[in-house]
């Protein structure tokens, strides 16, 4: 497929590993694609179904706008009642005159957020949620992504149960993909691209496959992370070698390809909506989405609207929080979605450096060759301002040498590129930020923290014959720390659309996750060689979301009758807030203590989520009451909830969420009083006594009424009120925790957050 595809694969990997880049920029034409939301109660009786009504509506436009061509794309059944079509301004105006018209959405385009993690999460074969849940047996995870590479070992069906009888999906035929490639693991595979074709994007075999086959590897990676089968001896060029397996290795998988490669990368809201609609119709139990659309109110956010429809049908929807890495940049923050941030794990991929004077150092490296470099000269341009660091390397100075780079004016990617272009044999990078993508190691390189700079530079400046005695690569350490930390790229709260709900909900592994990828195109270049691999390390909230999708599948396998809200509550209230050094979880960027705006309720703990003790449950009416409180118009409400009639509980002011947050304006006067009302359901021991234990900083007084709850039966419900009194909050953030603790070792924990101003 040539160099264009190699560039595409590189770009996909870059998008997964780095903060957001623009995916698509499609210039508007005379006709554009619109999603038309219709009031289903207005369907004339002579139409047998909604699709025939939608198609007739579009065809009838020819009589009013005879010179305008129209293109019907999709009819939506579950995510909303409506259709998408490519329409001219004349046609759109006519559609909007229809008494059945509710809302129009202009097309928008989506972005991706892109072995050891099961052990890091405490999953083991002998005890806990894995054996109890039979590894996710009979649960179906639908992945909305770039497609799948079905021949990967992760998608073999050894040990899998038969396809559940309730399954209605198919494996479609297409380019380099046939239904025979599906099995008892991969039970469904579909693709959706009508809008991209209508927009004129060139989707061809030069860039992608006209089928569910994955051209870039992102969807293959997320699928294998959520539910990949056991694969022995997997590694990233020798790093992280071991058994690769998904979080729910006995769950079934279905792929819905909505992200495509053409001369750009593109994913249209129309196609995303169609994929989600089909997943609901097919009968998935869990939906994993590692992409997002623009920040918009819920009545304009098709992922939020489609997710609410899925949740109403009992489907858990798990989404990536985004890779913007700053405050108030959360994506997919609707309260019915489980929004996942990314954390590090306790595994380090390292290289060692020994200098000619005997000093030794250990640093980070992904250089993909098990080599030992010995007795190479160091080049350090300290004595020439024009050649300092790695900004302006002269090949005559550095060829065949190890370059020492301490250039703060260039990012590490640019420094590696400069060193490689100048012909350096290898490089030592001194940096506060030890973040260099795995596919950027075109020459041997080691990243060392600047705390080692003084010793290394002192030796490098002693003369012209300073040596690197040895550099060794492809070394993996586990049990390193502190871990987890909040990944530097993970989007932080508060949610820009609804800051009244704490987001992200949870933190999960999202850094250096080993997963299956497309194996037949180069992952990277090293020297003169193109290197291929069937497993690779990716980082991003794209990788964190499928971890939680897999955990949700495990909890679902144990508690088949639990609602999506119950499963989310179990995962949130059992999360932990400390790292493996027994300190509080920290921020990878600067080492400071992280907050609930960074990690939500904490880091996911699947074994504890299996038995949470109490849950904060919700149903459709809870979400309707929440939306009523946002002040939406009647038409906006109809758009989100897809109903023409509903009732609002005027006395309900608070969503029954497993966390507590309030945002104050600059005009707020102190002290402040805030009251939260919640209902908990006992899902633990039938006879239990829970006592409220408060963790709060100075100046924050929290009380609970009642502070003791006695349960006499399973699924019994009780209400409580949480009162928060703050004399003068921290200039940015004040937070504490409510812990309900019983005599059976259940700890049901919820963060309490006061944001002083946005």
XYZ file of C-alpha atoms in Angstrom:
758
model
C 0.000 0.000 0.000
C 3.061 2.214 -0.082
C 4.515 5.083 1.866
C 1.191 6.872 2.287
C -0.088 4.078 4.517
C 3.142 4.011 6.516
C 2.698 7.714 7.173
C -0.908 7.084 8.153
C 0.058 4.431 10.696
C 2.629 6.793 12.172
C -0.001 9.510 12.422
C -2.486 7.216 14.156
C 0.161 6.274 16.725
C 1.028 9.915 17.240
C -2.603 10.782 17.847
C -2.896 8.053 20.471
C 0.222 9.099 22.337
C 0.038 12.880 22.245
C -2.528 15.470 23.272
C -5.232 16.080 20.709
C -4.430 16.939 17.142
C -7.006 17.893 14.553
C -8.415 14.840 12.823
C -10.374 16.249 9.962
C -11.086 19.517 8.291
C -13.772 19.126 5.679
C -14.710 22.335 3.932
C -18.430 23.029 3.725
C -19.998 22.663 0.307
C -23.304 23.853 -1.070
C -24.898 20.741 0.357
C -23.921 19.526 3.798
C -24.754 16.592 6.022
C -27.250 17.144 8.814
C -28.637 14.894 11.498
C -32.383 15.519 11.650
C -34.055 14.662 14.945
C -37.752 13.916 14.431
C -40.637 13.699 16.889
C -41.554 10.027 16.517
C -45.092 10.661 17.798
C -45.739 12.663 14.600
C -45.183 9.684 12.265
C -48.235 9.296 10.004
C -49.984 5.964 10.502
C -49.711 4.932 6.858
C -45.940 4.460 7.216
C -45.101 0.970 8.466
C -41.988 2.098 10.313
C -39.911 5.171 11.049
C -37.315 4.429 8.372
C -39.903 4.515 5.588
C -41.191 7.824 6.980
C -37.654 9.256 7.062
C -36.894 8.118 3.502
C -40.187 9.522 2.206
C -39.430 12.847 3.917
C -36.127 13.137 2.059
C -37.525 11.965 -1.307
C -40.344 14.496 -1.102
C -37.798 17.333 -1.114
C -37.291 16.849 -4.862
C -40.726 18.314 -5.567
C -39.883 21.513 -3.666
C -36.205 21.847 -4.587
C -36.135 20.050 -7.964
C -32.656 21.172 -8.976
C -31.021 19.987 -5.768
C -29.641 16.514 -5.310
C -30.161 14.929 -1.902
C -28.474 11.906 -0.309
C -30.140 9.850 2.404
C -27.568 8.291 4.764
C -28.933 6.636 7.929
C -32.194 6.168 9.775
C -31.703 5.985 13.559
C -33.904 3.823 15.747
C -32.401 3.638 19.237
C -30.009 6.543 19.775
C -32.686 8.957 18.562
C -35.699 8.990 16.258
C -34.385 10.621 13.137
C -32.146 10.387 10.127
C -29.072 11.880 8.504
C -28.886 13.184 4.963
C -26.823 15.454 2.774
C -29.058 18.445 2.083
C -28.909 21.828 0.392
C -30.064 24.973 2.239
C -33.368 24.789 0.337
C -33.944 21.191 1.369
C -32.963 21.815 4.981
C -35.352 24.755 5.216
C -38.156 22.560 3.886
C -37.393 19.729 6.340
C -37.422 22.166 9.242
C -40.949 23.270 8.258
C -42.209 19.742 8.853
C -44.402 19.420 11.968
C -42.368 16.328 12.870
C -39.041 18.183 12.868
C -37.464 18.568 16.297
C -33.786 19.477 16.040
C -31.084 19.840 13.401
C -27.435 18.995 14.043
C -24.805 20.156 11.628
C -22.231 17.446 10.988
C -19.200 17.423 13.318
C -16.089 15.288 13.367
C -14.501 13.184 16.072
C -11.032 12.685 17.489
C -9.252 9.691 18.963
C -7.876 9.843 22.472
C -5.073 7.663 22.113
C 0.453 -7.413 29.637
C 1.118 -6.123 32.991
C -1.971 -4.076 33.718
C -4.190 -6.993 34.866
C -1.589 -7.839 37.514
C -1.278 -4.168 38.474
C -5.050 -4.119 38.922
C -4.876 -7.129 41.230
C -6.471 -9.598 38.838
C -5.340 -13.184 39.332
C -6.634 -16.629 38.493
C -6.793 -17.944 42.048
C -9.200 -15.507 43.676
C -11.130 -12.297 43.276
C -13.303 -11.067 40.445
C -11.633 -13.011 37.609
C -12.697 -16.523 38.670
C -15.941 -15.260 40.229
C -16.931 -13.575 36.961
C -15.623 -16.491 34.869
C -13.372 -13.864 33.233
C -16.401 -12.048 31.782
C -18.038 -15.097 30.217
C -21.080 -14.370 28.001
C -20.785 -10.575 28.344
C -20.613 -8.687 25.020
C -18.401 -5.607 24.669
C -19.034 -3.348 21.685
C -16.062 -1.179 20.703
C -16.644 2.017 18.691
C -13.295 2.639 16.992
C -11.102 2.266 13.882
C -11.779 -1.387 13.187
C -10.053 -4.605 14.148
C -7.309 -6.954 12.919
C -9.185 -10.253 13.276
C -6.177 -12.556 12.771
C -4.451 -11.263 15.917
C -3.810 -13.917 18.540
C -5.816 -11.767 20.953
C -8.984 -12.566 19.026
C -8.638 -16.343 18.818
C -11.562 -18.119 20.440
C -9.696 -20.799 22.388
C -11.632 -21.425 25.596
C -14.504 -19.149 24.596
C -18.150 -19.979 25.181
C -20.609 -20.022 22.305
C -22.138 -16.835 20.975
C -25.027 -15.812 23.272
C -28.423 -16.575 21.733
C -29.569 -12.999 22.352
C -26.934 -11.659 19.940
C -28.378 -10.080 16.780
C -25.213 -8.744 15.153
C -23.323 -9.851 12.062
C -19.838 -9.835 10.591
C -20.042 -7.977 7.320
C -18.216 -8.761 4.119
C -15.768 -6.201 2.729
C -12.254 -5.458 1.567
C -9.848 -8.007 3.107
C -12.605 -9.035 5.526
C -15.113 -11.855 5.394
C -17.650 -13.218 7.903
C -15.502 -16.339 8.263
C -12.927 -14.261 10.165
C -15.347 -13.936 13.069
C -15.579 -16.617 15.736
C -16.727 -17.093 19.328
C -14.458 -14.235 20.476
C -15.044 -11.695 17.699
C -18.777 -12.154 17.171
C -19.583 -8.971 15.259
C -17.853 -6.513 12.938
C -19.474 -3.656 11.042
C -18.349 -0.402 9.438
C -20.029 2.993 8.975
C -18.774 5.584 6.494
C -21.719 6.949 4.520
C -21.120 10.522 5.672
C -17.403 10.467 4.894
C -18.177 9.222 1.391
C -20.912 11.852 1.007
C -18.385 14.485 2.066
C -16.067 13.370 -0.724
C -13.281 11.802 1.323
C -11.164 9.350 -0.602
C -11.482 6.136 1.364
C -9.629 3.581 -0.704
C -7.235 0.695 -0.289
C -4.392 3.201 -0.540
C -5.295 4.442 2.933
C -7.782 2.100 4.550
C -9.898 -0.999 4.063
C -13.509 -0.688 2.935
C -14.504 -3.049 5.731
C -14.187 -3.437 9.516
C -10.462 -4.230 9.107
C -8.241 -1.830 11.057
C -5.738 0.217 9.030
C -4.138 2.074 11.922
C -4.179 -0.260 14.923
C -6.058 1.894 17.439
C -9.250 -0.190 17.466
C -7.279 -3.439 17.545
C -5.364 -2.169 20.588
C -8.439 -1.012 22.515
C -10.316 -4.238 21.724
C -7.472 -6.451 22.918
C -7.178 -4.341 26.085
C -10.856 -4.733 26.941
C -11.314 -8.420 26.131
C -8.328 -9.937 24.332
C -7.721 -13.654 24.827
C -4.575 -15.000 26.525
C -1.439 -14.581 24.370
C 1.866 -15.926 25.646
C 5.199 -14.266 24.913
C 3.834 -10.932 23.705
C 6.111 -7.895 23.934
C 6.984 -4.510 22.488
C 10.251 -5.445 20.738
C 11.277 -7.320 23.885
C 9.996 -4.777 26.417
C 7.115 -5.709 28.744
C 7.362 -9.338 27.737
C 4.777 -11.681 29.188
C 1.195 -12.836 28.818
C -0.983 -10.322 26.999
C -4.654 -10.589 27.875
C -7.621 -8.315 28.127
C -9.301 -7.324 31.348
C -12.285 -9.570 30.521
C -10.584 -12.301 28.449
C -13.680 -14.484 28.172
C -16.027 -11.679 27.106
C -17.186 -11.525 23.494
C -16.197 -8.620 21.230
C -18.013 -6.675 18.525
C -16.331 -3.948 16.480
C -18.128 -0.910 15.046
C -15.726 0.924 12.763
C -16.498 4.648 12.605
C -13.036 6.216 12.329
C -11.477 6.092 8.863
C -8.226 6.886 7.127
C -8.299 8.752 3.849
C -5.981 11.578 2.874
C -6.791 12.681 6.445
C -8.179 10.860 9.452
C -11.860 11.397 9.961
C -14.820 10.297 12.034
C -18.180 11.927 11.444
C -20.866 12.306 14.099
C -23.349 10.819 11.622
C -21.332 7.610 11.330
C -20.560 7.454 15.074
C -24.282 7.720 15.749
C -25.004 4.939 13.265
C -22.408 2.682 14.902
C -23.831 3.272 18.377
C -27.369 2.756 17.111
C -26.381 -0.579 15.589
C -24.542 -1.680 18.736
C -27.703 -1.114 20.766
C -29.775 -3.027 18.241
C -27.264 -5.911 18.129
C -27.412 -6.425 21.891
C -24.083 -5.352 23.383
C -23.806 -5.176 27.188
C -20.890 -2.735 27.383
C -19.975 0.033 24.951
C -16.351 1.249 24.880
C -15.684 4.566 23.115
C -12.180 6.031 22.852
C -12.998 9.130 20.818
C -14.912 12.339 21.321
C -16.638 15.293 19.699
C -16.557 18.990 20.482
C -17.642 20.400 23.844
C -21.338 21.172 23.379
C -24.481 21.116 25.536
C -26.095 17.699 25.782
C -28.849 18.577 23.315
C -26.131 19.091 20.665
C -23.858 16.205 21.702
C -24.829 13.110 19.723
C -22.541 10.828 21.777
C -24.282 11.995 24.960
C -27.743 11.544 23.409
C -26.920 8.101 22.021
C -25.325 7.049 25.316
C -28.437 7.971 27.284
C -30.481 5.745 24.991
C -27.980 2.917 25.542
C -28.007 3.348 29.321
C -31.817 3.263 29.366
C -31.538 -0.171 27.748
C -29.109 -1.391 30.411
C -25.883 -0.886 28.452
C -22.863 0.476 30.329
C -21.210 3.233 28.271
C -17.519 3.869 28.986
C -15.717 6.788 27.327
C -12.220 8.261 27.315
C -11.911 11.623 29.093
C -9.590 13.165 26.494
C -5.889 13.928 26.200
C -5.807 17.702 26.645
C -3.971 17.436 29.975
C -5.339 20.661 31.483
C -8.109 21.817 33.792
C -11.684 21.921 32.489
C -10.923 19.916 29.325
C -13.035 16.809 30.012
C -14.812 15.208 27.072
C -17.709 12.752 27.264
C -18.737 14.097 30.654
C -22.467 13.337 30.624
C -23.483 11.922 34.025
C -24.827 8.719 32.462
C -21.403 8.017 30.868
C -18.497 6.495 32.804
C -15.682 8.959 32.000
C -12.159 7.578 32.377
C -8.842 9.350 32.939
C -5.415 7.781 32.409
C -2.870 6.739 35.017
C 0.605 5.228 35.037
C 1.455 1.693 36.136
C 4.270 0.195 38.211
C 6.327 -0.930 35.236
C 9.336 0.902 33.871
C 11.009 0.323 30.524
C 14.612 1.234 31.048
C 18.164 1.430 29.806
C 21.373 1.687 31.804
C 24.287 4.029 31.222
C 27.841 3.612 32.500
C 30.360 6.401 31.943
C 34.071 6.024 31.554
C 34.646 7.236 35.129
C 32.548 4.382 36.539
C 29.376 6.360 37.280
C 26.197 4.420 36.411
C 22.673 5.658 35.757
C 19.292 4.143 35.035
C 16.884 5.934 32.755
C 13.885 5.514 30.495
C 14.150 4.059 26.999
C 12.049 2.271 24.384
C 14.895 1.642 21.951
C 13.753 -1.581 20.306
C 16.966 -3.579 20.100
C 18.608 -5.718 22.749
C 22.057 -4.263 22.203
C 24.938 -3.227 24.436
C 26.856 -0.191 23.226
C 30.427 -0.021 24.499
C 33.229 2.516 24.441
C 31.711 5.298 22.400
C 32.861 8.909 22.653
C 30.514 11.537 24.115
C 29.838 14.751 22.237
C 28.659 17.740 24.268
C 28.660 21.167 22.612
C 29.005 23.113 25.858
C 31.925 25.243 24.658
C 30.234 26.609 21.550
C 26.976 28.543 22.036
C 26.019 27.825 18.425
C 26.232 24.083 19.061
C 24.814 23.895 22.562
C 22.464 21.065 23.370
C 20.973 19.508 20.263
C 19.758 22.626 18.480
C 22.454 22.860 15.832
C 24.450 19.662 15.542
C 27.198 19.404 12.947
C 27.547 15.897 11.472
C 31.333 16.367 11.458
C 31.264 16.690 15.249
C 28.775 13.989 16.175
C 28.964 11.208 13.611
C 29.504 7.899 15.385
C 29.348 9.488 18.869
C 26.890 9.592 21.757
C 25.354 13.081 21.891
C 24.557 14.619 25.274
C 21.415 16.769 24.891
C 20.249 19.257 27.508
C 18.436 21.658 25.197
C 15.388 23.101 26.917
C 14.442 24.987 23.739
C 13.548 21.786 21.880
C 11.101 19.086 22.894
C 12.482 15.577 23.179
C 11.017 14.434 19.878
C 12.813 17.264 18.065
C 16.065 16.527 19.912
C 15.933 12.857 18.939
C 15.251 13.811 15.335
C 18.120 16.318 15.281
C 20.567 13.803 16.734
C 19.535 11.104 14.261
C 19.704 13.465 11.276
C 23.212 14.563 12.260
C 24.405 10.962 12.251
C 24.846 10.476 15.984
C 25.314 6.874 17.068
C 23.136 7.432 20.116
C 21.935 10.101 22.534
C 21.583 10.928 26.221
C 18.720 13.311 26.966
C 18.621 15.343 30.195
C 15.094 16.514 30.878
C 12.533 17.196 33.586
C 9.977 15.591 31.273
C 10.716 11.941 30.563
C 8.079 11.644 27.855
C 9.273 10.424 24.460
C 7.036 8.293 22.300
C 8.066 4.661 21.700
C 8.167 5.106 17.933
C 10.551 8.078 18.138
C 13.593 5.992 19.086
C 15.251 6.006 15.680
C 18.699 5.730 17.327
C 19.743 4.343 20.721
C 18.651 6.831 23.351
C 18.239 7.099 27.099
C 16.221 9.697 29.016
C 17.703 10.828 32.324
C 16.236 13.265 34.808
C 17.992 16.615 35.158
C 18.948 15.708 38.730
C 21.779 13.727 37.139
C 22.821 16.606 34.896
C 25.581 18.049 37.074
C 27.533 14.788 37.338
C 27.133 13.822 33.696
C 27.994 17.251 32.283
C 30.973 17.558 34.604
C 32.398 14.332 33.192
C 31.521 15.246 29.594
C 33.454 18.511 29.922
C 36.697 16.944 31.197
C 38.191 16.452 27.732
C 37.799 15.159 24.198
C 38.124 11.483 25.100
C 35.227 11.091 27.505
C 33.493 7.782 26.962
C 30.224 6.024 27.360
C 31.562 2.760 28.654
C 28.254 1.001 28.040
C 24.562 1.535 27.266
C 22.167 -1.417 27.583
C 18.555 -1.585 26.368
C 15.388 -3.719 26.460
C 15.204 -3.911 30.233
C 11.865 -4.081 32.052
C 11.243 -3.498 35.747
C 7.987 -4.033 37.616
C 7.060 -2.856 41.075
C 8.479 0.587 40.384
C 6.895 3.674 41.829
C 5.289 5.796 42.798
C 2.375 4.384 40.830
C -0.246 5.100 39.827
C 0.190 8.742 38.920
C -2.206 10.820 36.845
C -0.771 10.820 33.316
C 0.470 14.195 32.126
C -1.857 14.142 29.099
C -5.053 13.048 30.870
C -7.810 15.681 30.704
C -8.734 17.191 34.050
C -11.989 18.431 35.537
C -14.179 20.209 36.154
C -16.370 19.224 33.256
C -16.820 22.330 31.057
C -20.455 21.476 30.261
C -21.763 20.385 33.679
C -19.345 21.295 36.458
C -22.045 20.205 38.923
C -21.001 16.567 38.287
C -17.466 15.512 39.194
C -15.519 14.270 36.170
C -13.543 12.211 35.362
C -15.279 9.429 37.256
C -12.298 7.143 37.614
C -8.619 6.640 36.792
C -7.346 3.511 35.002
C -4.087 2.386 33.376
C -3.404 4.442 30.269
C 0.394 4.709 29.963
C 2.569 2.130 28.186
C -0.274 -0.336 27.725
C 0.719 -3.392 25.685
C -1.927 -4.384 23.176
C -2.434 -5.911 19.753
C -1.781 -3.748 16.695
C -1.731 -4.094 12.947
C 1.270 -6.354 12.266
C 1.956 -5.920 8.553
C 3.147 -2.295 8.362
C 6.124 -0.669 10.124
C 5.494 0.535 13.649
C 8.659 2.647 13.492
C 12.035 3.154 11.864
C 15.269 2.345 13.684
C 18.314 3.357 11.705
C 17.881 2.011 8.189
C 15.270 -0.561 9.170
C 11.472 -0.547 9.264
C 10.319 -2.480 12.328
C 7.059 -4.412 12.507
C 5.351 -5.828 15.576
C 2.066 -7.509 16.458
C 1.980 -5.976 19.965
C 2.953 -2.439 20.897
C 2.881 0.059 23.736
C 0.296 2.820 23.380
C -0.614 5.583 25.811
C -3.724 7.720 26.089
C -7.109 7.874 27.747
C -7.996 5.729 24.710
C -6.166 2.935 26.506
C -7.691 3.684 29.930
C -11.329 3.475 28.764
C -11.192 -0.169 27.582
C -9.682 -1.174 30.929
C -12.825 0.113 32.631
C -15.014 -1.400 29.913
C -13.434 -4.760 30.710
C -13.898 -4.252 34.453
C -17.531 -3.293 33.841
C -17.932 -6.565 31.942
C -16.534 -8.493 34.923
C -18.894 -6.749 37.361
C -21.774 -7.325 34.939
C -20.917 -11.035 34.789
C -21.168 -11.249 38.590
C -24.236 -9.004 38.935
C -26.334 -9.555 35.814
C -29.277 -7.498 37.058
C -27.304 -4.384 38.039
C -28.002 -1.156 36.174
C -25.229 0.850 34.468
C -25.433 3.370 37.328
C -25.004 0.583 39.894
C -21.924 -0.750 38.094
C -20.418 2.730 37.864
C -21.129 3.333 41.551
C -19.448 0.065 42.523
C -16.357 1.004 40.528
C -16.207 4.562 41.890
C -16.887 3.971 45.585
C -14.276 1.203 45.864
C -11.486 3.123 44.111
C -8.271 3.893 45.953
C -6.415 7.208 46.328
C -2.949 6.055 47.357
C -0.008 4.823 45.307
C 2.263 1.827 45.857
C 4.534 3.831 48.158
C 1.534 4.467 50.487
C 1.438 8.146 49.579
C -1.394 10.012 47.898
C -1.705 9.650 44.110
C 0.393 12.325 42.418
C 0.414 14.231 39.152
C 2.968 12.875 36.667
C 3.577 16.359 35.265
C 5.095 17.963 38.338
C 4.928 15.399 41.130
C 2.364 17.369 43.139
C -0.465 15.613 44.965
C -3.338 15.009 42.560
C -6.934 15.878 43.382
C -10.398 14.504 42.533
C -10.453 16.893 39.572
C -7.554 14.829 38.187
C -8.593 11.280 39.136
C -12.287 11.502 40.070
C -13.138 8.972 42.770
C -9.654 7.414 42.545
C -7.941 4.559 40.757
C -10.081 1.588 39.773
C -9.870 -1.560 41.946
C -11.770 -4.377 40.177
C -11.711 -6.921 43.001
C -13.255 -4.446 45.430
C -15.815 -3.310 42.826
C -17.263 -6.816 42.834
C -18.521 -6.311 46.404
C -19.062 -2.579 47.070
C -21.482 -2.935 49.999
C -23.648 0.042 49.034
C -24.463 1.530 45.644
C -25.831 4.854 44.444
C -28.316 3.683 41.838
C -30.184 5.695 39.198
C -32.734 5.158 36.457
C -34.057 7.154 33.510
C -36.199 9.399 35.684
C -33.148 10.480 37.686
C -31.466 11.690 34.506
C -34.662 13.405 33.353
C -34.860 15.265 36.673
C -31.212 16.227 36.304
C -31.827 17.596 32.803
C -34.905 19.466 34.044
C -32.635 21.269 36.467
C -30.397 22.535 33.650
C -33.125 24.860 32.396
C -33.438 23.321 28.945
C -36.314 24.333 26.701
C -39.031 21.843 25.804
C -37.474 21.186 22.404
C -34.014 20.728 23.937
C -35.400 18.279 26.487
C -37.156 16.314 23.746
C -33.883 16.173 21.850
C -31.920 14.612 24.709
C -34.489 12.222 26.166
C -36.173 11.373 22.819
C -39.654 11.660 24.340
C -42.488 14.060 23.746
C -43.880 13.763 27.264
C -42.154 13.567 30.628
C -42.503 14.739 34.208
C -40.007 16.587 36.371
C -39.726 16.078 40.100
C -39.726 19.673 41.272
C -38.468 18.628 44.703
C -35.430 16.804 43.285
C -32.453 19.133 43.139
C -29.575 16.687 43.259
C -28.485 13.755 41.090
C -27.918 10.533 43.036
C -24.246 10.472 42.049
C -21.463 8.675 43.989
C -19.521 11.949 44.346
C -20.255 15.451 45.615
C -19.183 18.707 43.983
C -20.195 22.345 43.990
C -18.695 25.274 42.108
C -18.685 28.742 43.633
C -18.574 32.035 41.765
C -16.313 34.968 42.548
C -19.304 36.719 44.087
C -19.985 33.992 46.648
C -20.052 35.225 50.228
C -18.619 33.109 53.033
C -19.181 31.034 55.019
C -21.156 28.812 52.642
C -23.547 25.967 53.364
C -24.230 23.210 50.852
C -26.664 20.312 51.266
C -26.608 17.103 49.199
C -29.313 14.424 49.310
C -28.518 10.832 48.365
C -30.092 7.361 48.375
C -27.995 4.232 48.835
C -28.961 0.609 48.241
C -27.552 -2.230 50.307
C -26.034 -4.863 47.997
C -23.750 -6.367 50.635
C -24.557 -8.364 53.724
C -28.320 -8.313 54.448
C -27.775 -7.233 58.047
C -25.303 -4.362 58.159
C -24.595 -1.230 60.135
C -22.784 1.573 58.298
C -21.165 4.521 60.088
C -20.165 7.737 58.369
C -16.486 8.631 58.676
C -15.479 12.029 57.330
C -12.080 13.068 56.028
C -12.007 16.841 55.609
C -9.360 19.585 55.678
C -9.294 22.428 58.151
C -12.022 24.944 57.421
C -14.351 22.351 55.880
C -16.965 20.973 58.273
C -18.988 18.015 57.032
C -21.895 16.355 58.792
C -24.204 13.510 57.765
C -27.809 12.929 58.785
C -28.194 10.179 59.812
C -24.559 9.283 60.470
C -25.483 5.646 61.146
C -27.537 3.522 58.754
C -28.881 0.117 59.773
C -29.905 -2.335 57.047
C -31.978 -5.430 57.668
C -32.185 -6.809 54.128
C -30.477 -6.927 50.783
C -31.510 -4.230 48.278
C -32.991 -2.153 51.089
C -32.679 1.591 50.400
C -31.955 4.432 52.794
C -31.599 8.181 52.369
C -29.092 10.547 53.913
C -28.220 14.224 53.745
C -24.635 15.487 53.546
C -24.101 19.004 54.894
C -20.956 20.922 54.016
C -19.941 24.122 55.818
C -16.929 26.033 54.511
C -15.612 29.111 56.277
C -13.220 30.168 53.524
C -12.221 27.627 50.877
C -8.850 27.229 49.293
C -8.355 29.750 46.453
C -8.740 26.919 43.943
C -9.994 23.689 45.456
C -11.116 22.246 48.766
C -11.914 18.560 49.016
C -12.500 15.727 51.442
C -14.190 12.317 51.549
C -17.298 10.668 52.948
C -16.661 7.032 53.866
C -19.465 4.684 54.871
C -17.843 1.814 56.802
C -19.551 -1.335 58.063
C -18.541 -4.270 60.261
C -17.983 -6.474 57.190
C -14.983 -4.476 55.907
C -16.887 -2.503 53.289
C -15.643 1.044 52.751
C -17.932 3.055 50.474
C -15.987 6.200 49.629
C -17.083 9.375 47.832
C -15.109 12.599 47.195
C -16.526 15.947 48.357
C -15.232 18.823 46.219
C -15.668 22.595 46.540
C -14.322 24.613 43.593
C -13.837 28.222 44.597
C -14.258 29.586 41.072
C -14.039 28.275 37.513
